[in-house]
Each structure stands twice: as C-alpha cells, then as structure tokens.
Coordinates of C-alpha atoms in Angstrom, one line a residue:
X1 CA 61.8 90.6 67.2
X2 CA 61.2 90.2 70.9
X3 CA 59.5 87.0 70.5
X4 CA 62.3 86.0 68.7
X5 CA 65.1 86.7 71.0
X6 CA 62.5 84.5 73.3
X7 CA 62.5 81.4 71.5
X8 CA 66.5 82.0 71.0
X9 CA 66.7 82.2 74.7
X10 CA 64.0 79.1 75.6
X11 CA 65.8 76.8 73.3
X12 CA 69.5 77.7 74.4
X13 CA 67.9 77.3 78.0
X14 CA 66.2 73.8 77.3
X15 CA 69.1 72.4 75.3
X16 CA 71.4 73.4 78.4
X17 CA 69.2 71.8 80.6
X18 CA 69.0 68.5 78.5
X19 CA 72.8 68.6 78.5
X20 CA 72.5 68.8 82.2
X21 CA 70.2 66.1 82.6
X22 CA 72.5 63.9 80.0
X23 CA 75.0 64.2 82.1
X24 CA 73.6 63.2 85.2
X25 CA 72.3 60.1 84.0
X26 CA 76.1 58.4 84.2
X27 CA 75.4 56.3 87.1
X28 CA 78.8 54.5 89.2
X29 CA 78.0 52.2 92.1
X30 CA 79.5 49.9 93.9
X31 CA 76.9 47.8 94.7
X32 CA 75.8 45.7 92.1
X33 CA 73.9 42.1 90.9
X34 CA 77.3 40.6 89.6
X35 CA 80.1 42.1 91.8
X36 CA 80.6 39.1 94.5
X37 CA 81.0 36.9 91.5
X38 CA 83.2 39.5 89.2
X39 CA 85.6 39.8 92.2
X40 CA 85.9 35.8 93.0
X41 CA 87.0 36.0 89.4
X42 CA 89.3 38.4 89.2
X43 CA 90.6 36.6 92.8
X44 CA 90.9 33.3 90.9
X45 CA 93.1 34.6 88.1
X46 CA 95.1 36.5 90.6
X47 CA 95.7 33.3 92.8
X48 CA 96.2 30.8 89.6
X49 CA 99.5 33.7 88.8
X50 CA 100.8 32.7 92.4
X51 CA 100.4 28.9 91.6
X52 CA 102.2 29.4 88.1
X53 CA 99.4 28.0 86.6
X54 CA 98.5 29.7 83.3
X55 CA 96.3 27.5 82.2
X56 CA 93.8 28.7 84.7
X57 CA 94.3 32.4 84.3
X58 CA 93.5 32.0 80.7
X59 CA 90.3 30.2 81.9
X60 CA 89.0 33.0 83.4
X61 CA 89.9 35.2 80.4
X62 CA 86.8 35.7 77.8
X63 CA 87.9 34.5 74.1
X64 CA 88.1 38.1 72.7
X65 CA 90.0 39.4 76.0
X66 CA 93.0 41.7 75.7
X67 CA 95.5 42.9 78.1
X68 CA 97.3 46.1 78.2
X69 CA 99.8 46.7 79.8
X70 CA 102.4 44.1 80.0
X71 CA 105.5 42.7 78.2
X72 CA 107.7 46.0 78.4
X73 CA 106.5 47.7 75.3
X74 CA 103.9 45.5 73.6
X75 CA 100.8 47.6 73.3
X76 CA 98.4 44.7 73.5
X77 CA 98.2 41.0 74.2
X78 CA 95.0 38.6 72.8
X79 CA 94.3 35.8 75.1
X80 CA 97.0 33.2 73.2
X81 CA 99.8 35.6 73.5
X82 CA 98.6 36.5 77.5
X83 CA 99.0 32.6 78.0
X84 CA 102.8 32.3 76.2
X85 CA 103.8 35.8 78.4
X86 CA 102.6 34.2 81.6
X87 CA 103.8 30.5 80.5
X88 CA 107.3 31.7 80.4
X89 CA 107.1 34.3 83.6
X90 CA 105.8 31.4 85.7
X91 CA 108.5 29.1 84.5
X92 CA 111.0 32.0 84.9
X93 CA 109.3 33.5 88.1
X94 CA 107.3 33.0 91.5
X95 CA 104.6 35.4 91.7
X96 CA 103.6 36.6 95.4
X97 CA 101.1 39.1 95.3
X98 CA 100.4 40.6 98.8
X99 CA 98.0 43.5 100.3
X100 CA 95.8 42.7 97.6
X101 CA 92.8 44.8 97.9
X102 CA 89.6 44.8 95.0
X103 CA 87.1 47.2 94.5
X104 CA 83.6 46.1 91.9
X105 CA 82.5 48.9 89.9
X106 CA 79.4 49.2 87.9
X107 CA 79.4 52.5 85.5
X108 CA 76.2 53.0 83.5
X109 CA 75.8 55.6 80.3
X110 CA 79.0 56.8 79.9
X111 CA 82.3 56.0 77.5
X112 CA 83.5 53.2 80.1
X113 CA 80.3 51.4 80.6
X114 CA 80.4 48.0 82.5
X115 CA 81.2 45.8 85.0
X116 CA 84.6 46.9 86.2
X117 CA 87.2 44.8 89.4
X118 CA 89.4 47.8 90.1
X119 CA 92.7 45.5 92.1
X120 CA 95.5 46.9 94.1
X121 CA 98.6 45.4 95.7
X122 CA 102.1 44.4 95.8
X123 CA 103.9 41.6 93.2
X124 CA 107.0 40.3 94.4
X125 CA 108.6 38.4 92.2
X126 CA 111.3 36.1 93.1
X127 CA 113.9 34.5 90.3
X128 CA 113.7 30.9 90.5
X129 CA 117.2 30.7 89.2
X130 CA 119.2 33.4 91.5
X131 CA 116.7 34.1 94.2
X132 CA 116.7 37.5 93.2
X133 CA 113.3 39.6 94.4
X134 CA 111.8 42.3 93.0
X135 CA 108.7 44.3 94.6
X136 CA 106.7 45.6 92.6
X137 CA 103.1 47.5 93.3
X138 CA 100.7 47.3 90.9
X139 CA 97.1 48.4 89.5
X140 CA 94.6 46.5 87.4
X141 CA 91.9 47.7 85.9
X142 CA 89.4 44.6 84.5
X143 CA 86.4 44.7 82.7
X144 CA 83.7 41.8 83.0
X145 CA 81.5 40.4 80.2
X146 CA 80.0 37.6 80.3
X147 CA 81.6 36.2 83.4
X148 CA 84.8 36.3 82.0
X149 CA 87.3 39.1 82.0
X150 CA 87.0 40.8 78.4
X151 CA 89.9 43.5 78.6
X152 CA 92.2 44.4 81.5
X153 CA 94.4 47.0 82.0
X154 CA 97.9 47.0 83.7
X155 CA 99.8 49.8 85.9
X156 CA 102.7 48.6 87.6
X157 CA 106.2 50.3 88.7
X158 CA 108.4 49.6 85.7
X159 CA 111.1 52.4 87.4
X160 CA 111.5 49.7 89.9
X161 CA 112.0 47.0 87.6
X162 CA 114.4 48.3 85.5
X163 CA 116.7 49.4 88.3
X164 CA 116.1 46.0 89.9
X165 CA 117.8 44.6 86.7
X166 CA 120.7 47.2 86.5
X167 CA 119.3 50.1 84.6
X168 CA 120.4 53.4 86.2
X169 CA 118.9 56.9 84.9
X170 CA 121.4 59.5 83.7
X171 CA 119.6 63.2 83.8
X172 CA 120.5 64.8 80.8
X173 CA 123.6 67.5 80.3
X174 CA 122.6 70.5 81.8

C-alpha cells in the first residue's frame, strides 16, 4: 500500500510539474523578426484613414480580415463591408488621429498566438458639413498574417460620441 500512495504522489507531483512547465512555455516579446514591418503597416492604414483614402486601408487588410469593433453595434465587419463603413465616414468625416503611439507584440503558445501591433491615440473627427469635432481616444488591437492585418480589434469612447451627438444619460428612478 505504501508503494502505492508513492506512485499516487510521484505522478500527481510530475503531472503538476508538467503543468508548470506548460505554462511557462507562453513566450511575449517585443522584439521580433517582423515588428518594424508590422508596425509600418499598421502606420500606413492609420495614415490612409487621415487622407480619406479607403482604398488603401483595405490594401493593407488580408482578404479574410475582420474588424470588430466598429459601426455602433455591428458585431463584425469582412474586408468589403470595412471598405463601405470607412467609404462613407471619410466622405462624411476628416479623420485626425494624434498622440499615436504603437507597441509590436509577438505571443508564442498560448490562445492569442501571433504577431500583434497594439495602437493608442486620439481620433478627432471633424464634420465636413458643420465643422463639428469630436475627440475621441482610442485602442486597436491588430493581428498580422502574412503581412497583411488578418483581424483587428476596436476600443474607442463611444460615451463620448453619443453625448457629442445629443445623447444624455438619465440614471434610473431611485
């Protein structure tokens, strides 16, 4: 029985320790091959949005992209539909992003896996009709394939927005 409880003990012990070592193998770094290329790409899309040239945002965009993220509550856009969205907010809108700031990001063995452009900064966008501004700060979150952007992800203020365009918030009845 003794030898028993042993092996028990051994193989609980070595299967924690290969759950350990699993887990450890997840690698994240900063410094990779591709990352001076992945970020002059993600720089070029951002750039073509200030020109209002959608054409060459969906250029940089692989053919099975999709975005999430944008067009108020759409849960997804393929790579035609990202080109009609930004079609008609470049003929609607100027796009002047500012304090831009990217960050390359290679994760290895895990769920996210890839070649990631983490971008910050601030969108203001200016209605060509009224002049009317709006600020808005934003997050991005792109993932690079094939030298081409394959999925990105969108976080912006959409409080901001809203209020910009006369939404107010009403707390509820207490």
């Amino acid at each position: 029985m003794k030898i028993s409880k042993k092996v028990i003990i051994l193989s609980f012990l070595l299967l924690g320790i290969s759950f350990i070592t699993n887990a450890q193998e997840s690698k994240v770094t900063i410094e990779f091959k591709n990352a001076e290329t992945a970020v002059k790409l993600i720089r070029t899309y951002t750039e073509a949005l200030q020109k209002g040239d959608a054409n060459t945002m969906n250029a940089q965009l692989h053919e099975k992209a999709m975005i999430y993220g944008l067009g108020g509550g759409l849960d997804s856009l393929n790579v035609q539909q990202h080109k009609e969205y930004y079609t008609n907010s470049t003929n609607q809108f100027k796009h002047s992003i500012s304090k831009d700031l990217y960050l390359p990001v290679k994760v290895d063995n895990n769920w996210n896996e890839g070649e990631w452009i983490l971008s910050w900064g601030t969108n203001t966008i200016t209605n060509k009709k009224t002049g009317k501004e709006v600020v808005i700060p934003y997050h991005t979150a792109s993932l690079i394939q094939d030298n081409k952007i394959i999925y990105i992800r969108y976080y912006y203020d959409m409080l901001n927005i809203l209020t910009t365009q006369g939404y107010t918030i009403t707390p509820p009845k207490k």
